[in-house]
Amino acid sequence: MHFIHTADWQIGMRAAGLGVIASGVRRARLEAARRVVALAADEQASFLLLAGDTFENNAVARELVREVIRILDDAPCPVYVLPGNHDPLRAGSVWELPEWERCGDVHVFRDETPLKVSGVTLFPCPIRERHGSTDPTARIPAEGTGIRVGVAHGSVEGLAVEELEYPIPRDAARRAGLDYLALGHWHSTAMFPLDGEVRMAYSGTHETTRFGERDSGNALVVEIARRGAAPRVRPVHTGGLGWCDMHATLAQEGDLAALWKRIEEIEDPASTLVRLHLNGVFALSELELLERLRALSESGRFFHVEVRERGLGPAPADERWLEEVADPAVREAARRIAGELGDSVGAARRRQALVELYLAMHEVAR
Amino acid sequence: MIIRKVTVSNWRALVKPFEVSLDESITILHGRNGEGKSSLVEALRMAFFDRHGITGEAITRIRPWGRDLGPRVEVEFEEKGATYRVVKQFVTNRLCAVARLEQGEWVPFKEGDTGEEWLRGLFGARAPGRGLSKQEHLGLAQVLWIPQGMPGYGDLPETLRARLTPSGAETPAAAGPASRLEELLHERYSQFYTDKGSERKGADSLAAAESALELKRARLEELRGQLAGMEETVRELEDDTRLAVEKRQQIAVMEKQLGALNEAAARYQKDRIAFERSQSVAVEIDGRHARLASRIELLEEARVELGREKKTDGTHRAALDTYRTQLRRAEERLAATGRELGRVDEAGKGVAEARARAVDARLIAATNEELGELGKRREEIERLQKAIDADTTRIGALRAPERNEIDALRAHHERLKDAERELAALQVSLDFTADARVRWITRAGEPAGEHELAADQALSVRGLGAIEASIEGVGSLRIRGPVGDTAEGLEHTIVAARARLDEAVERYGTANCDVLLDRLTEAGALERESTQRRERIDALLDGKDTRTLAGRLATLEATLGALLDKHPAWRHEAPDAEGLEREARERDEQVRGKKQALELEQARVQGEKSRAQELLAGARAAQSDAAARMERLEQRIERLAEGATPEELRTALESLDRERAKALAEKQQAADRLEAYDADPERQRVELADRIQRMRERIDQLGHRVSRATGEINSLGGRGLYSQVTELEEEVEAEAGRLATRRLRASALKLLWETISEVRRERRDSIHIPVATRAISLFTQINSRRRGSLVLGDTLEVEGFTPEGLGAGTVCPVGELSGGEREQLYLALRLALAERLIPRDAGRHLMVLDDFLTATDDVRLSRIKELVGSLSERYQFLILTCHPERYAALPGAHLVGMG
């Protein structure tokens, strides 16, 4: 018997700092959801478990909810959905949409009643509040026969999280006598082996949610041969977007060109989000290249490019270009501004002023 | 450069060749209007600055009117030690030839365009475009040559401004974009700011973007609020639902309690009725027992009191007998005392008679004494009155006026004497003795009238002030006395004084003031004596009048007569008043002592009688009260007993005691049964039923709230608030990022533009301030009355003048100065500019004043001439005027007439 374990779809989530492509990121999450359903078909899974946080919030647009219901309804196997702490089971929640009741084999865990499916007993632990400090798995009866699979949402103790919501002990599966505990809440794929066996795991989010998020964009294929047998857990990548966070400190002429080369080499740029953190100084002779970098976000080549250059400025000692300014008054003004670059107050303004002059000068020259 | 000679022909009015040699210092070229002064200047300008090949109407117009000739100009000049000649012809046979004098021969130096370029270079000028050269093409001549009617020089081109820049510095550009780069920067700056540095407004402005962003932020906050509200509503709904469930559970428990309470309440009600009944019986028996016990007690008390009253009544009766005996005895003693007093009173009558005689004797003595004293006073008063009467008579005889009238009379005497003396002085006298018989007629003087005088007869005539007379047959004469007051006035004074004195004599018998004064003194003395006497009389009368005194004397005499009639023996022998008084006193003391003793006794007995009477009355009243009380007590005993005997009453009371004990025991049993209950089960039942009811109502309320909240949540949830917030947050974030970039760019461009402007301003000031300062210094030399500072524009054109005393920001247009002041100011400015444009070692330069300074008065012109004289070492002045006399006094000037 094998099934698909997925979680934290966070449909409708905010894509912070991504500007106009945020809606694209949200669409990508729906696409990834379709891939998870497709995976269930490919794997001929007995059922699909969604371990919480299907939605970012209970107040997401109802159209999105219907879209998710349609995606799940297309699954070739039964689907069991657990309300998480982002979409808790409460009044006015997404789970009150009548469409949930109308679809064929999609089930929402509305209470803790165990459920027998394909020879497996499921022990759901639905979440009813946004925040909680109790172990959601504590009420799973420890005794029982047959393959026992728990579905819960919370923070496994020991994880480096800012706030421990719904703490789940590391030996929760053993305590509850479960063959496997399907967890949601943690966006990275994580398994918790105990005595060499993995009996509880986070599938992680099916599509990476932000820059810097590791081991995300997966779903798990879980295979359990019989009661007590060690489950075989296999991650499958379902994410469609690449998140590339690049840091570069420019120190000399040529550094910017080298960086450009690295960006050029990124595979599948149309599905990749790039964030560049630039520091250091650049020669104004490379300003054009810098402008090309900046223009990448609007080129359409990449899914998204963001250039962060708060720590970047023209090289203060490089005033050679100033000699090219024909008008002596303008040249003198530029020298004055350049002379105060070292002063941290208003430095960005002064840097930009020189850049503006430089650009104007080159435009005139053209 | 020094211009030596100019020759012009075929040039407007100057058809024939006109040649003028210029002095190297000052040349005054004068001529009438239309003689060609300005044409000469025009030719000179075109020789150096205009292309010989120029065509068009502008050039053809300089030809003499109606003549198809080629205007021609030749100029000989010195430059850096060499002598050159330029020949230019326009319109026809166009020519430009520059020759240099070498060893006495003119050798071609440059020609055509090259020549013209070289010529312009001498002035730092630049070639005009199409057409004739304009001011800005003249180089140094733009400053040094002042055309007719154009005191100002306009904008100074950059080529000239560059020559003003301090050595080592770079040429400052004029305000506004001076280069494509600057234009571009300005264009970009202008996208965000106005030229005054204010941020632009409008649909594309930063402010508009910020405003739009703020609107979105506000909307975002609103949505977040709604989302938070929805969360809150959900929490409330859950709380309400949970509460309703809890309350239903509570109701189930309470309803069970209510059933038990119903049964307990029924039992309690039954026990309570039994208790109340036993309590009522006990109370009724208790009442009856109390009432009977009270009757028996009151009856006993009344009987005891009646016995006590009867005893008291016996006591009262014994006292009454005693008091009656005491009263009778007192009355008997009072009667005996009264009789004794009667006898004493009889003896008292003889005492009164003796006392009356003694009084009369004392009265006779007093009357006699008063009579004697009053008689003496009457005699003295009569004597004093007689003296007063005599004085009055004497005073009446002493007739004299008052002191002031005497003084007036004395003045009349003086005036009379003075007038008589003066009249005597006016007296003129004439003694005449006739030699022959004459007839003398006195017309003024005494004796008046005609007097026939014989020979040797003398006649004395007197007149007052003058004598007028005539001697018949001889003539008239008039003699005048000394000049003084008129005789008539003096006579009038004399008459008046004499009349006043006569009047005094008539009234007082004399007008002698001394006599009158003596009389007045004597009368005064008599008056004083009379006054003293009257005062003595008044003292003797002691405030009364003489009649009163006489009346008193008569009364005394009558009293004395009556007393003597009463006691005839005393007419012969005066009574001994003291002896009579002593006798009366002794008898009186005897009677009085006896009577006093009797009266004391009488008072004591009277007191005893009164006490006896009071005691008797008190005893009678007490006896009467006791009788009344006894009667009331007997009536009360009868009423309380109601016909029963005391024994019967006691038996009845014992029976009631037994009944009461039984009722109390029953009541205690019922009370004990009630005590077994903690509280009233009925009340608990009602309270619990109320609580259940209230709880049901609360559940209903919660149900309504839940329904309403569910509807609200469904409605809000259906709106997808979170998605709206998310999308708007992303939008705001992107917008804020774009705006920050724009804001940084705007700020950077502002910094750039303002720094460029600041540099330009500093550079401009480094040129403008020295020029303006020097110009004002020169202007003040010419016109010391007008002081202030000069404001120059970016191209050194004059923007205005700030008069001294006004604020630095106050700029008056130059047009507001008078015509003369304007000329002087521009001349000063041109000279100041020339000083900076031409190095001191560059030799002389031509300065042309074409019909200039026409509005300047003679005083200022004189100062200008002085200035021109002092500058003639540096400049070659060519002054064109139609008023040569104005420059006649200019030292070293070379006057040349056009004619």
PDB file of N, CA, C and O in Angstrom, chain A residues 12 14-15 17 22 26 56-57 59-62 90-92 96 129 327-329 331 333 336 349 352-353 356 360 363, chain B residues 170 181-182 184 188 227 234-235 237-238 713-714 717 720-723 726-727 729-730 733 745 747-748 756 758 760 762:
ATOM      1  N   GLY A  12      -3.029  30.973  -2.316  1.00  0.00           N
ATOM      2  CA  GLY A  12      -3.454  32.362  -2.047  1.00  0.00           C
ATOM      3  C   GLY A  12      -2.461  33.130  -1.209  1.00  0.00           C
ATOM      4  O   GLY A  12      -2.742  34.242  -0.783  1.00  0.00           O
ATOM      5  N   ARG A  14       0.711  35.354   0.050  1.00  0.00           N
ATOM      6  CA  ARG A  14       1.310  36.600  -0.410  1.00  0.00           C
ATOM      7  C   ARG A  14       2.741  36.322  -0.836  1.00  0.00           C
ATOM      8  O   ARG A  14       3.467  35.620  -0.119  1.00  0.00           O
ATOM      9  N   ALA A  15       3.138  36.857  -1.986  1.00  0.00           N
ATOM     10  CA  ALA A  15       4.520  36.689  -2.433  1.00  0.00           C
ATOM     11  C   ALA A  15       5.251  37.993  -2.153  1.00  0.00           C
ATOM     12  O   ALA A  15       5.276  38.895  -2.984  1.00  0.00           O
ATOM     13  N   GLY A  17       7.608  41.031  -1.728  1.00  0.00           N
ATOM     14  CA  GLY A  17       8.757  41.596  -2.422  1.00  0.00           C
ATOM     15  C   GLY A  17       8.866  41.204  -3.874  1.00  0.00           C
ATOM     16  O   GLY A  17       9.889  41.470  -4.501  1.00  0.00           O
ATOM     17  N   ALA A  22       3.877  38.571  -8.396  1.00  0.00           N
ATOM     18  CA  ALA A  22       3.331  37.841  -7.256  1.00  0.00           C
ATOM     19  C   ALA A  22       2.165  36.951  -7.680  1.00  0.00           C
ATOM     20  O   ALA A  22       2.042  35.798  -7.249  1.00  0.00           O
ATOM     21  N   ARG A  26       1.585  32.870  -7.381  1.00  0.00           N
ATOM     22  CA  ARG A  26       0.396  32.183  -6.846  1.00  0.00           C
ATOM     23  C   ARG A  26      -0.155  31.165  -7.863  1.00  0.00           C
ATOM     24  O   ARG A  26      -0.583  30.074  -7.508  1.00  0.00           O
ATOM     25  N   GLU A  56      -3.638  29.556   2.486  1.00  0.00           N
ATOM     26  CA  GLU A  56      -2.867  30.496   3.308  1.00  0.00           C
ATOM     27  C   GLU A  56      -3.722  31.090   4.417  1.00  0.00           C
ATOM     28  O   GLU A  56      -3.235  31.380   5.496  1.00  0.00           O
ATOM     29  N   ASN A  57      -5.011  31.200   4.133  1.00  0.00           N
ATOM     30  CA  ASN A  57      -5.886  31.857   5.102  1.00  0.00           C
ATOM     31  C   ASN A  57      -7.320  31.449   4.802  1.00  0.00           C
ATOM     32  O   ASN A  57      -7.648  31.149   3.654  1.00  0.00           O
ATOM     33  N   ALA A  59      -9.658  33.361   4.657  1.00  0.00           N
ATOM     34  CA  ALA A  59     -10.342  34.426   3.911  1.00  0.00           C
ATOM     35  C   ALA A  59      -9.780  34.592   2.511  1.00  0.00           C
ATOM     36  O   ALA A  59      -9.873  35.661   1.928  1.00  0.00           O
ATOM     37  N   VAL A  60      -9.187  33.547   1.958  1.00  0.00           N
ATOM     38  CA  VAL A  60      -8.738  33.656   0.565  1.00  0.00           C
ATOM     39  C   VAL A  60      -9.964  33.686  -0.341  1.00  0.00           C
ATOM     40  O   VAL A  60     -11.064  33.290   0.063  1.00  0.00           O
ATOM     41  N   ALA A  61      -9.750  34.157  -1.543  1.00  0.00           N
ATOM     42  CA  ALA A  61     -10.877  34.292  -2.476  1.00  0.00           C
ATOM     43  C   ALA A  61     -11.533  32.918  -2.678  1.00  0.00           C
ATOM     44  O   ALA A  61     -10.850  31.907  -2.819  1.00  0.00           O
ATOM     45  N   ARG A  62     -12.871  32.937  -2.656  1.00  0.00           N
ATOM     46  CA  ARG A  62     -13.603  31.678  -2.776  1.00  0.00           C
ATOM     47  C   ARG A  62     -13.357  31.010  -4.124  1.00  0.00           C
ATOM     48  O   ARG A  62     -13.429  29.776  -4.258  1.00  0.00           O
ATOM     49  N   ARG A  90     -13.058  26.184  11.442  1.00  0.00           N
ATOM     50  CA  ARG A  90     -13.849  27.051  12.322  1.00  0.00           C
ATOM     51  C   ARG A  90     -14.893  27.765  11.480  1.00  0.00           C
ATOM     52  O   ARG A  90     -14.911  27.634  10.258  1.00  0.00           O
ATOM     53  N   ALA A  91     -15.723  28.522  12.168  1.00  0.00           N
ATOM     54  CA  ALA A  91     -16.813  29.211  11.464  1.00  0.00           C
ATOM     55  C   ALA A  91     -16.252  30.108  10.380  1.00  0.00           C
ATOM     56  O   ALA A  91     -15.249  30.782  10.589  1.00  0.00           O
ATOM     57  N   GLY A  92     -16.910  30.091   9.246  1.00  0.00           N
ATOM     58  CA  GLY A  92     -16.498  30.965   8.151  1.00  0.00           C
ATOM     59  C   GLY A  92     -15.273  30.479   7.429  1.00  0.00           C
ATOM     60  O   GLY A  92     -14.727  31.191   6.583  1.00  0.00           O
ATOM     61  N   GLU A  96     -16.247  25.458   4.859  1.00  0.00           N
ATOM     62  CA  GLU A  96     -17.707  25.558   4.889  1.00  0.00           C
ATOM     63  C   GLU A  96     -18.312  25.743   3.510  1.00  0.00           C
ATOM     64  O   GLU A  96     -19.527  25.841   3.378  1.00  0.00           O
ATOM     65  N   GLU A 129      -7.792  26.174  15.659  1.00  0.00           N
ATOM     66  CA  GLU A 129      -7.395  27.539  16.034  1.00  0.00           C
ATOM     67  C   GLU A 129      -6.132  27.918  15.273  1.00  0.00           C
ATOM     68  O   GLU A 129      -5.348  27.049  14.898  1.00  0.00           O
ATOM     69  N   ASP A 327      31.493  71.066 -19.678  1.00  0.00           N
ATOM     70  CA  ASP A 327      31.085  72.312 -19.016  1.00  0.00           C
ATOM     71  C   ASP A 327      31.800  72.414 -17.672  1.00  0.00           C
ATOM     72  O   ASP A 327      31.628  71.558 -16.794  1.00  0.00           O
ATOM     73  N   PRO A 328      32.633  73.455 -17.506  1.00  0.00           N
ATOM     74  CA  PRO A 328      33.423  73.530 -16.261  1.00  0.00           C
ATOM     75  C   PRO A 328      32.541  73.637 -15.014  1.00  0.00           C
ATOM     76  O   PRO A 328      32.897  73.102 -13.969  1.00  0.00           O
ATOM     77  N   ALA A 329      31.413  74.352 -15.132  1.00  0.00           N
ATOM     78  CA  ALA A 329      30.558  74.488 -13.937  1.00  0.00           C
ATOM     79  C   ALA A 329      29.969  73.147 -13.545  1.00  0.00           C
ATOM     80  O   ALA A 329      29.913  72.789 -12.365  1.00  0.00           O
ATOM     81  N   ARG A 331      31.264  70.285 -14.255  1.00  0.00           N
ATOM     82  CA  ARG A 331      32.365  69.457 -13.767  1.00  0.00           C
ATOM     83  C   ARG A 331      32.685  69.787 -12.300  1.00  0.00           C
ATOM     84  O   ARG A 331      32.850  68.910 -11.475  1.00  0.00           O
ATOM     85  N   ALA A 333      30.663  71.089 -10.155  1.00  0.00           N
ATOM     86  CA  ALA A 333      29.546  70.622  -9.323  1.00  0.00           C
ATOM     87  C   ALA A 333      29.699  69.126  -9.047  1.00  0.00           C
ATOM     88  O   ALA A 333      29.527  68.661  -7.914  1.00  0.00           O
ATOM     89  N   ARG A 336      32.348  68.461  -6.528  1.00  0.00           N
ATOM     90  CA  ARG A 336      31.888  68.753  -5.157  1.00  0.00           C
ATOM     91  C   ARG A 336      31.056  67.590  -4.602  1.00  0.00           C
ATOM     92  O   ARG A 336      31.206  67.193  -3.456  1.00  0.00           O
ATOM     93  N   ARG A 349      21.926  59.527  -2.171  1.00  0.00           N
ATOM     94  CA  ARG A 349      21.488  60.629  -3.027  1.00  0.00           C
ATOM     95  C   ARG A 349      22.655  61.129  -3.876  1.00  0.00           C
ATOM     96  O   ARG A 349      22.514  61.378  -5.077  1.00  0.00           O
ATOM     97  N   GLN A 352      23.579  58.637  -6.533  1.00  0.00           N
ATOM     98  CA  GLN A 352      22.606  58.664  -7.622  1.00  0.00           C
ATOM     99  C   GLN A 352      22.806  59.920  -8.482  1.00  0.00           C
ATOM    100  O   GLN A 352      22.655  59.867  -9.700  1.00  0.00           O
ATOM    101  N   ALA A 353      23.159  61.026  -7.831  1.00  0.00           N
ATOM    102  CA  ALA A 353      23.375  62.270  -8.574  1.00  0.00           C
ATOM    103  C   ALA A 353      24.495  62.082  -9.590  1.00  0.00           C
ATOM    104  O   ALA A 353      24.396  62.516 -10.745  1.00  0.00           O
ATOM    105  N   GLU A 356      23.308  59.905 -12.386  1.00  0.00           N
ATOM    106  CA  GLU A 356      22.451  60.664 -13.304  1.00  0.00           C
ATOM    107  C   GLU A 356      23.298  61.505 -14.249  1.00  0.00           C
ATOM    108  O   GLU A 356      23.030  61.579 -15.450  1.00  0.00           O
ATOM    109  N   ALA A 360      23.503  61.020 -18.243  1.00  0.00           N
ATOM    110  CA  ALA A 360      23.165  62.145 -19.128  1.00  0.00           C
ATOM    111  C   ALA A 360      24.334  62.441 -20.063  1.00  0.00           C
ATOM    112  O   ALA A 360      24.151  62.713 -21.258  1.00  0.00           O
ATOM    113  N   GLU A 363      24.470  59.936 -22.727  1.00  0.00           N
ATOM    114  CA  GLU A 363      23.366  60.105 -23.678  1.00  0.00           C
ATOM    115  C   GLU A 363      23.692  61.229 -24.654  1.00  0.00           C
ATOM    116  O   GLU A 363      23.445  61.119 -25.849  1.00  0.00           O
TER     117      GLU A 363
ATOM    118  N   GLU B 170      37.743  79.144 -15.619  1.00  0.00           N
ATOM    119  CA  GLU B 170      37.125  78.790 -16.889  1.00  0.00           C
ATOM    120  C   GLU B 170      35.938  79.691 -17.153  1.00  0.00           C
ATOM    121  O   GLU B 170      35.359  80.270 -16.243  1.00  0.00           O
ATOM    122  N   LEU B 181      24.404  68.851 -22.410  1.00  0.00           N
ATOM    123  CA  LEU B 181      24.405  68.089 -21.160  1.00  0.00           C
ATOM    124  C   LEU B 181      23.534  68.797 -20.120  1.00  0.00           C
ATOM    125  O   LEU B 181      22.695  68.181 -19.460  1.00  0.00           O
ATOM    126  N   GLU B 182      23.768  70.097 -20.054  1.00  0.00           N
ATOM    127  CA  GLU B 182      23.011  70.829 -19.038  1.00  0.00           C
ATOM    128  C   GLU B 182      21.525  70.860 -19.403  1.00  0.00           C
ATOM    129  O   GLU B 182      20.659  70.771 -18.532  1.00  0.00           O
ATOM    130  N   LEU B 184      19.944  68.576 -20.910  1.00  0.00           N
ATOM    131  CA  LEU B 184      19.400  67.259 -20.582  1.00  0.00           C
ATOM    132  C   LEU B 184      19.163  67.139 -19.064  1.00  0.00           C
ATOM    133  O   LEU B 184      18.119  66.656 -18.615  1.00  0.00           O
ATOM    134  N   ARG B 188      15.639  66.690 -17.142  1.00  0.00           N
ATOM    135  CA  ARG B 188      15.334  65.629 -16.175  1.00  0.00           C
ATOM    136  C   ARG B 188      14.947  66.215 -14.821  1.00  0.00           C
ATOM    137  O   ARG B 188      14.044  65.724 -14.149  1.00  0.00           O
ATOM    138  N   LEU B 227     -10.462  42.255   7.890  1.00  0.00           N
ATOM    139  CA  LEU B 227     -10.000  40.888   8.097  1.00  0.00           C
ATOM    140  C   LEU B 227      -9.882  40.588   9.598  1.00  0.00           C
ATOM    141  O   LEU B 227     -10.327  39.522  10.064  1.00  0.00           O
ATOM    142  N   VAL B 234     -15.330  35.611  14.248  1.00  0.00           N
ATOM    143  CA  VAL B 234     -15.247  34.149  14.333  1.00  0.00           C
ATOM    144  C   VAL B 234     -15.011  33.729  15.773  1.00  0.00           C
ATOM    145  O   VAL B 234     -15.660  32.809  16.291  1.00  0.00           O
ATOM    146  N   ARG B 235     -14.072  34.436  16.422  1.00  0.00           N
ATOM    147  CA  ARG B 235     -13.787  34.100  17.831  1.00  0.00           C
ATOM    148  C   ARG B 235     -15.037  34.270  18.688  1.00  0.00           C
ATOM    149  O   ARG B 235     -15.370  33.418  19.519  1.00  0.00           O
ATOM    150  N   LEU B 237     -18.103  34.154  17.734  1.00  0.00           N
ATOM    151  CA  LEU B 237     -19.078  33.121  17.374  1.00  0.00           C
ATOM    152  C   LEU B 237     -18.745  31.812  18.085  1.00  0.00           C
ATOM    153  O   LEU B 237     -19.616  31.152  18.656  1.00  0.00           O
ATOM    154  N   GLU B 238     -17.453  31.487  18.081  1.00  0.00           N
ATOM    155  CA  GLU B 238     -17.053  30.255  18.742  1.00  0.00           C
ATOM    156  C   GLU B 238     -17.295  30.330  20.247  1.00  0.00           C
ATOM    157  O   GLU B 238     -17.772  29.374  20.859  1.00  0.00           O
ATOM    158  N   ILE B 713     -19.835  36.226   8.803  1.00  0.00           N
ATOM    159  CA  ILE B 713     -18.584  35.533   8.447  1.00  0.00           C
ATOM    160  C   ILE B 713     -18.681  34.959   7.045  1.00  0.00           C
ATOM    161  O   ILE B 713     -17.749  35.084   6.234  1.00  0.00           O
ATOM    162  N   ASN B 714     -19.820  34.364   6.746  1.00  0.00           N
ATOM    163  CA  ASN B 714     -19.983  33.800   5.408  1.00  0.00           C
ATOM    164  C   ASN B 714     -19.875  34.880   4.355  1.00  0.00           C
ATOM    165  O   ASN B 714     -19.270  34.698   3.301  1.00  0.00           O
ATOM    166  N   GLY B 717     -16.216  36.018   4.374  1.00  0.00           N
ATOM    167  CA  GLY B 717     -15.402  34.939   3.808  1.00  0.00           C
ATOM    168  C   GLY B 717     -15.588  34.866   2.309  1.00  0.00           C
ATOM    169  O   GLY B 717     -14.634  34.682   1.558  1.00  0.00           O
ATOM    170  N   GLY B 720     -13.362  36.966   0.067  1.00  0.00           N
ATOM    171  CA  GLY B 720     -11.935  36.644  -0.099  1.00  0.00           C
ATOM    172  C   GLY B 720     -11.038  37.774   0.368  1.00  0.00           C
ATOM    173  O   GLY B 720     -10.151  38.234  -0.355  1.00  0.00           O
ATOM    174  N   LEU B 721     -11.308  38.248   1.579  1.00  0.00           N
ATOM    175  CA  LEU B 721     -10.590  39.418   2.088  1.00  0.00           C
ATOM    176  C   LEU B 721      -9.081  39.218   2.102  1.00  0.00           C
ATOM    177  O   LEU B 721      -8.319  40.115   1.771  1.00  0.00           O
ATOM    178  N   TYR B 722      -8.672  38.026   2.498  1.00  0.00           N
ATOM    179  CA  TYR B 722      -7.232  37.795   2.592  1.00  0.00           C
ATOM    180  C   TYR B 722      -6.570  37.961   1.223  1.00  0.00           C
ATOM    181  O   TYR B 722      -5.518  38.574   1.084  1.00  0.00           O
ATOM    182  N   SER B 723      -7.231  37.427   0.212  1.00  0.00           N
ATOM    183  CA  SER B 723      -6.667  37.551  -1.136  1.00  0.00           C
ATOM    184  C   SER B 723      -6.617  39.004  -1.558  1.00  0.00           C
ATOM    185  O   SER B 723      -5.644  39.457  -2.171  1.00  0.00           O
ATOM    186  N   THR B 726      -3.739  40.555   0.273  1.00  0.00           N
ATOM    187  CA  THR B 726      -2.476  40.075  -0.303  1.00  0.00           C
ATOM    188  C   THR B 726      -2.151  40.824  -1.591  1.00  0.00           C
ATOM    189  O   THR B 726      -1.047  41.349  -1.762  1.00  0.00           O
ATOM    190  N   GLU B 727      -3.133  40.872  -2.479  1.00  0.00           N
ATOM    191  CA  GLU B 727      -2.877  41.525  -3.759  1.00  0.00           C
ATOM    192  C   GLU B 727      -2.563  43.004  -3.569  1.00  0.00           C
ATOM    193  O   GLU B 727      -1.655  43.552  -4.199  1.00  0.00           O
ATOM    194  N   GLU B 729      -1.366  44.432  -0.843  1.00  0.00           N
ATOM    195  CA  GLU B 729      -0.058  44.562  -0.191  1.00  0.00           C
ATOM    196  C   GLU B 729       1.066  44.487  -1.219  1.00  0.00           C
ATOM    197  O   GLU B 729       2.001  45.283  -1.197  1.00  0.00           O
ATOM    198  N   GLU B 730       0.936  43.531  -2.110  1.00  0.00           N
ATOM    199  CA  GLU B 730       1.962  43.387  -3.149  1.00  0.00           C
ATOM    200  C   GLU B 730       2.010  44.620  -4.038  1.00  0.00           C
ATOM    201  O   GLU B 730       3.075  45.123  -4.396  1.00  0.00           O
ATOM    202  N   GLU B 733       3.539  47.462  -2.112  1.00  0.00           N
ATOM    203  CA  GLU B 733       4.973  47.248  -1.953  1.00  0.00           C
ATOM    204  C   GLU B 733       5.713  47.612  -3.242  1.00  0.00           C
ATOM    205  O   GLU B 733       6.712  48.331  -3.223  1.00  0.00           O
ATOM    206  N   ARG B 745      15.848  59.426  -7.440  1.00  0.00           N
ATOM    207  CA  ARG B 745      16.303  60.069  -8.679  1.00  0.00           C
ATOM    208  C   ARG B 745      16.017  61.562  -8.621  1.00  0.00           C
ATOM    209  O   ARG B 745      16.866  62.385  -8.948  1.00  0.00           O
ATOM    210  N   SER B 747      15.582  63.474  -6.050  1.00  0.00           N
ATOM    211  CA  SER B 747      16.430  64.116  -5.053  1.00  0.00           C
ATOM    212  C   SER B 747      17.847  64.278  -5.589  1.00  0.00           C
ATOM    213  O   SER B 747      18.491  65.315  -5.405  1.00  0.00           O
ATOM    214  N   ALA B 748      18.321  63.240  -6.280  1.00  0.00           N
ATOM    215  CA  ALA B 748      19.676  63.288  -6.829  1.00  0.00           C
ATOM    216  C   ALA B 748      19.774  64.363  -7.905  1.00  0.00           C
ATOM    217  O   ALA B 748      20.737  65.138  -7.952  1.00  0.00           O
ATOM    218  N   ILE B 756      25.114  72.605  -9.526  1.00  0.00           N
ATOM    219  CA  ILE B 756      25.562  73.281 -10.764  1.00  0.00           C
ATOM    220  C   ILE B 756      25.199  74.762 -10.693  1.00  0.00           C
ATOM    221  O   ILE B 756      26.017  75.640 -10.984  1.00  0.00           O
ATOM    222  N   GLU B 758      24.718  76.570  -8.120  1.00  0.00           N
ATOM    223  CA  GLU B 758      25.520  77.238  -7.092  1.00  0.00           C
ATOM    224  C   GLU B 758      26.906  77.575  -7.641  1.00  0.00           C
ATOM    225  O   GLU B 758      27.403  78.685  -7.457  1.00  0.00           O
ATOM    226  N   ARG B 760      27.689  77.993 -10.742  1.00  0.00           N
ATOM    227  CA  ARG B 760      27.529  79.070 -11.732  1.00  0.00           C
ATOM    228  C   ARG B 760      27.390  80.426 -11.037  1.00  0.00           C
ATOM    229  O   ARG B 760      27.956  81.424 -11.465  1.00  0.00           O
ATOM    230  N   GLU B 762      28.454  81.344  -8.139  1.00  0.00           N
ATOM    231  CA  GLU B 762      29.733  81.765  -7.557  1.00  0.00           C
ATOM    232  C   GLU B 762      30.660  82.326  -8.644  1.00  0.00           C
ATOM    233  O   GLU B 762      31.305  83.350  -8.459  1.00  0.00           O
TER     234      GLU B 762
END
